[in-house]
JSON list of C-alpha atoms and ligand atoms in Angstrom, two decimals:
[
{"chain": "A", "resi": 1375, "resn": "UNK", "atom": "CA", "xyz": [-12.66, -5.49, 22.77]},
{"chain": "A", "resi": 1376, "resn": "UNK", "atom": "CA", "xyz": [-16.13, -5.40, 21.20]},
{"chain": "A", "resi": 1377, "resn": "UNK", "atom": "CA", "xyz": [-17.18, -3.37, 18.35]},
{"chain": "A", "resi": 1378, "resn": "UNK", "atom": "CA", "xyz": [-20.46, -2.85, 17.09]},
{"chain": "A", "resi": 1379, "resn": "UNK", "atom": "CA", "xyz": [-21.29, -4.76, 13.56]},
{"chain": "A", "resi": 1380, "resn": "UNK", "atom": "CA", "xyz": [-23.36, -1.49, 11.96]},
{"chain": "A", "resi": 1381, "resn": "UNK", "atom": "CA", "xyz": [-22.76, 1.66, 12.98]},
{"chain": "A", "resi": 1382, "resn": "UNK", "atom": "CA", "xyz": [-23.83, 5.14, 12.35]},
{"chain": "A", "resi": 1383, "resn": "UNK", "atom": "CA", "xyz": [-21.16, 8.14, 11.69]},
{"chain": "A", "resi": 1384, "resn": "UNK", "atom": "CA", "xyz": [-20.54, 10.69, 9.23]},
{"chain": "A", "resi": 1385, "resn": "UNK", "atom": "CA", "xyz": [-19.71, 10.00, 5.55]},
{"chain": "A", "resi": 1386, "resn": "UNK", "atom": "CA", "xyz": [-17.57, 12.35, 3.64]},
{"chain": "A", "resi": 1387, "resn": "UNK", "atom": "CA", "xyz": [-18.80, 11.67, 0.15]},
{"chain": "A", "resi": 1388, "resn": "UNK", "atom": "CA", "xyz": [-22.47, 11.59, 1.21]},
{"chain": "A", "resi": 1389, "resn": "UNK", "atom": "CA", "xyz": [-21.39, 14.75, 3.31]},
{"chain": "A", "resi": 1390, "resn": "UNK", "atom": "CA", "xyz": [-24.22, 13.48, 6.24]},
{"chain": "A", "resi": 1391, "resn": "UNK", "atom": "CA", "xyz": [-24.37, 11.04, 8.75]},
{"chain": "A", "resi": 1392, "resn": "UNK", "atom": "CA", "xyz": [-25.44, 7.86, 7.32]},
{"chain": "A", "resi": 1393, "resn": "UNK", "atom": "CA", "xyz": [-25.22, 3.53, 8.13]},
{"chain": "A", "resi": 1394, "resn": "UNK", "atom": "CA", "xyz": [-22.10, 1.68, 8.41]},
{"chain": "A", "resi": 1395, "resn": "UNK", "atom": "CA", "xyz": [-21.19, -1.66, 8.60]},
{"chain": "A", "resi": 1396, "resn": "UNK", "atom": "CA", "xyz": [-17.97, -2.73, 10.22]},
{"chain": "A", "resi": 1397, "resn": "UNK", "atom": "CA", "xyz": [-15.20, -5.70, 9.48]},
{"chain": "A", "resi": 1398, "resn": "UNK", "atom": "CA", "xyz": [-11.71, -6.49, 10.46]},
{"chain": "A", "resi": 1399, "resn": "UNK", "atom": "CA", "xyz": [-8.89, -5.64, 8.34]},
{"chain": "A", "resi": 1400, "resn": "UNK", "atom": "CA", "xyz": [-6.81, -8.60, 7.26]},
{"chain": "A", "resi": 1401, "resn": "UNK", "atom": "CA", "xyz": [-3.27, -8.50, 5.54]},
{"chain": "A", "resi": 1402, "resn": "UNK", "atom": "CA", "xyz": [-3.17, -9.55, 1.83]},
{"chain": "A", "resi": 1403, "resn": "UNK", "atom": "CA", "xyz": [-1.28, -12.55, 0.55]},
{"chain": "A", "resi": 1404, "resn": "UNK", "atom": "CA", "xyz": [2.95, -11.56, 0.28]},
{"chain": "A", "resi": 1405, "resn": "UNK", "atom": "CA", "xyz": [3.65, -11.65, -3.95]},
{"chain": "A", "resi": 1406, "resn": "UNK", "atom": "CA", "xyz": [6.78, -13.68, -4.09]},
{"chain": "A", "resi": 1407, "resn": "UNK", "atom": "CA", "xyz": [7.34, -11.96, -7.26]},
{"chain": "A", "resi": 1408, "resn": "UNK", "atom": "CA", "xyz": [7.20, -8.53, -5.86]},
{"chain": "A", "resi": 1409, "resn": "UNK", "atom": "CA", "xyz": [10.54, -6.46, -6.49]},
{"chain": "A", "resi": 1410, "resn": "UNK", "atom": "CA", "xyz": [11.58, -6.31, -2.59]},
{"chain": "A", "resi": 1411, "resn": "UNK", "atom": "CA", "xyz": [10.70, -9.93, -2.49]},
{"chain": "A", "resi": 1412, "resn": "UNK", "atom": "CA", "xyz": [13.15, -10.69, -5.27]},
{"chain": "A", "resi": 1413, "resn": "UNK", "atom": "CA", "xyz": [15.71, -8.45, -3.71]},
{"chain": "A", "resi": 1414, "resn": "UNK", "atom": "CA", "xyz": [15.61, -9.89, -0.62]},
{"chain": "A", "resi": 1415, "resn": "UNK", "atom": "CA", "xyz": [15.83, -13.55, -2.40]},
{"chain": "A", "resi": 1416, "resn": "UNK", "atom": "CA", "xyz": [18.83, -11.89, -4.60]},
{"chain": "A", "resi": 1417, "resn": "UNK", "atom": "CA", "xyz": [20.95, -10.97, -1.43]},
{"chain": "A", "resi": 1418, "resn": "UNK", "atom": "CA", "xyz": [20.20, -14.56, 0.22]},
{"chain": "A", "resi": 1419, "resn": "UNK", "atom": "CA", "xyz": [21.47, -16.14, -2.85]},
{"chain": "A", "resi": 1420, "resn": "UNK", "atom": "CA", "xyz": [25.05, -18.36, -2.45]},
{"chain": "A", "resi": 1421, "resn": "UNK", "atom": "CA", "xyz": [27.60, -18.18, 0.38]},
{"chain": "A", "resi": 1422, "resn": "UNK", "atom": "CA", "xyz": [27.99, -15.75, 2.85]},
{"chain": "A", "resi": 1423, "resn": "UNK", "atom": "CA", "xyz": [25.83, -15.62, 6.10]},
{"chain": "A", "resi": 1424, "resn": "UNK", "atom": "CA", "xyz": [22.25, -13.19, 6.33]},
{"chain": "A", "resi": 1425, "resn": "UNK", "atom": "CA", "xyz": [22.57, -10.01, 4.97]},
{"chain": "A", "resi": 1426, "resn": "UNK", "atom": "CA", "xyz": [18.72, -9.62, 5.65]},
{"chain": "A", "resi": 1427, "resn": "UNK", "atom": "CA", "xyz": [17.80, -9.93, 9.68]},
{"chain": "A", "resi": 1428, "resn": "UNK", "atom": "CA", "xyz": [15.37, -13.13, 9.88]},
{"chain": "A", "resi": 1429, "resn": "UNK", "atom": "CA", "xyz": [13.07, -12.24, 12.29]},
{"chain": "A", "resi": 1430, "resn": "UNK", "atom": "CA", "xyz": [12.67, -15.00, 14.77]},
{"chain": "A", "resi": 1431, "resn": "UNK", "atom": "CA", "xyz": [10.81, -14.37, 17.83]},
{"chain": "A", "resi": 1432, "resn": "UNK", "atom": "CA", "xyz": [8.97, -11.16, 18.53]},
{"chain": "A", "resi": 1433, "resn": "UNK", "atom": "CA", "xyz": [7.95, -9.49, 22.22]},
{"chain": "A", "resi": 1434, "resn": "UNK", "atom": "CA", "xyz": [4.91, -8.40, 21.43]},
{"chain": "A", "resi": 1435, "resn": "UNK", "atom": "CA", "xyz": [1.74, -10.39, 22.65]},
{"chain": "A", "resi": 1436, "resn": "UNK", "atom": "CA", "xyz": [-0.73, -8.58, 20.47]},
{"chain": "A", "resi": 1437, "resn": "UNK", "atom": "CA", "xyz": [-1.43, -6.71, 17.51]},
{"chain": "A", "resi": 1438, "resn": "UNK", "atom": "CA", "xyz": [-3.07, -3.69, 16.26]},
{"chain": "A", "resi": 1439, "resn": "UNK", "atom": "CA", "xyz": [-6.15, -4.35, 14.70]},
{"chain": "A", "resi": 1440, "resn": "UNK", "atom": "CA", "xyz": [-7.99, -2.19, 12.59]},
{"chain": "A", "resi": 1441, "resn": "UNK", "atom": "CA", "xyz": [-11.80, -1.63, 11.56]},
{"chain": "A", "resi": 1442, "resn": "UNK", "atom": "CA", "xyz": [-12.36, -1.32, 7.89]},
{"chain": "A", "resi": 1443, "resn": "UNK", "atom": "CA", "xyz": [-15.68, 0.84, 7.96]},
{"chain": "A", "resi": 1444, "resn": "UNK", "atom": "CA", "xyz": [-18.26, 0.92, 4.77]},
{"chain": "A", "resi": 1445, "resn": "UNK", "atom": "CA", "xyz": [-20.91, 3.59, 3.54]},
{"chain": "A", "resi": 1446, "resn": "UNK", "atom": "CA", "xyz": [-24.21, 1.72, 2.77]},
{"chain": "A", "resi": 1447, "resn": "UNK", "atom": "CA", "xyz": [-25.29, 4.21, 0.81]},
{"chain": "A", "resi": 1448, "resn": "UNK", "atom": "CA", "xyz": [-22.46, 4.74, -1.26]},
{"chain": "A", "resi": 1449, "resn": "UNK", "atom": "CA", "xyz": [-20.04, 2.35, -0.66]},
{"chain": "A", "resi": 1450, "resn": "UNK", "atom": "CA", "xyz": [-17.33, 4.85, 0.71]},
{"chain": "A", "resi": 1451, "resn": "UNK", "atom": "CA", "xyz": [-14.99, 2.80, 2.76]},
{"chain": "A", "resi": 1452, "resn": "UNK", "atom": "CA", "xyz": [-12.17, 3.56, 5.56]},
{"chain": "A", "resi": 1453, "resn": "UNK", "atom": "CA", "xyz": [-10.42, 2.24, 8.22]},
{"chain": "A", "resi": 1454, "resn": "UNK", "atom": "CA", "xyz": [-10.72, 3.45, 12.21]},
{"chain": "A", "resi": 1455, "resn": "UNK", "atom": "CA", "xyz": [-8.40, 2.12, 14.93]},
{"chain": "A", "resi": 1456, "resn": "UNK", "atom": "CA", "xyz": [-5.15, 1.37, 15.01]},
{"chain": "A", "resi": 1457, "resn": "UNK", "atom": "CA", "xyz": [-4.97, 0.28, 18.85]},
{"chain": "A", "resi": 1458, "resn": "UNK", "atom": "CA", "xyz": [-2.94, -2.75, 20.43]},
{"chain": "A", "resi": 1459, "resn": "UNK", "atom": "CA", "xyz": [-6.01, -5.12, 21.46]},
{"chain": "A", "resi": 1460, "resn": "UNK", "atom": "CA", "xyz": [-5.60, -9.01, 21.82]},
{"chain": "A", "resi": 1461, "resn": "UNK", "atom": "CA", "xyz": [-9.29, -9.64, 20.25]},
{"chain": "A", "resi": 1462, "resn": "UNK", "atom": "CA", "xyz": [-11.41, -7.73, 18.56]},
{"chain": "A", "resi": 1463, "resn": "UNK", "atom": "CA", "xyz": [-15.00, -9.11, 18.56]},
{"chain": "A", "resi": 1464, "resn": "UNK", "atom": "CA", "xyz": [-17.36, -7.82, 15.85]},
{"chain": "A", "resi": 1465, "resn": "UNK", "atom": "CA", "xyz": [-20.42, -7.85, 17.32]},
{"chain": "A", "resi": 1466, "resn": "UNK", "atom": "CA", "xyz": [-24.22, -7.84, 16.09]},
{"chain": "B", "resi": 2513, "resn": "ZN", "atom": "ZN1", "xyz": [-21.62, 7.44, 1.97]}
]
């Protein structure tokens, strides 16, 4: 799917309609030091089989992608989109 790289729609904190410009969402790095990391790590830990599920193979064939959207007046910044799409092309 193509999206358009500015865009104009309403802002809530400017309260009008005012310029946006558009990017793709990407996931953060995992903390390997974050608690349900650790607790995860904990129960793995020794003999004893998977007591967590290791997710192996998954059925989906795409992922749902979503537009981070930012104010260019004041910087005000959201996300739009949450739909299954197998590219998303930001385009100028
Ligand atoms: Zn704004």
């Amino acid at each position: 799917m193509k999206y358009p790289r500015r865009l104009r729609t309403y802002c809530p904190r400017c309260v009008k309609h005012t310029e946006f410009t558009v990017s793709q969402y990407r996931k953060g790095k995992d903390r390997s030091l974050a608690e349900g990391n650790r607790r995860i790590e904990r129960k793995r830990e020794g003999y004893g089989g998977q007591r967590v599920a290791r997710q192996r193979r998954t059925s989906k064939t795409t992922r749902k992608q979503i537009v981070m959207i930012r104010c260019t007046v004041c910087d005000y910044q959201t996300s739009r989109l949450g739909v299954r799409l197998r590219r998303l092309e930001i385009t100028a």
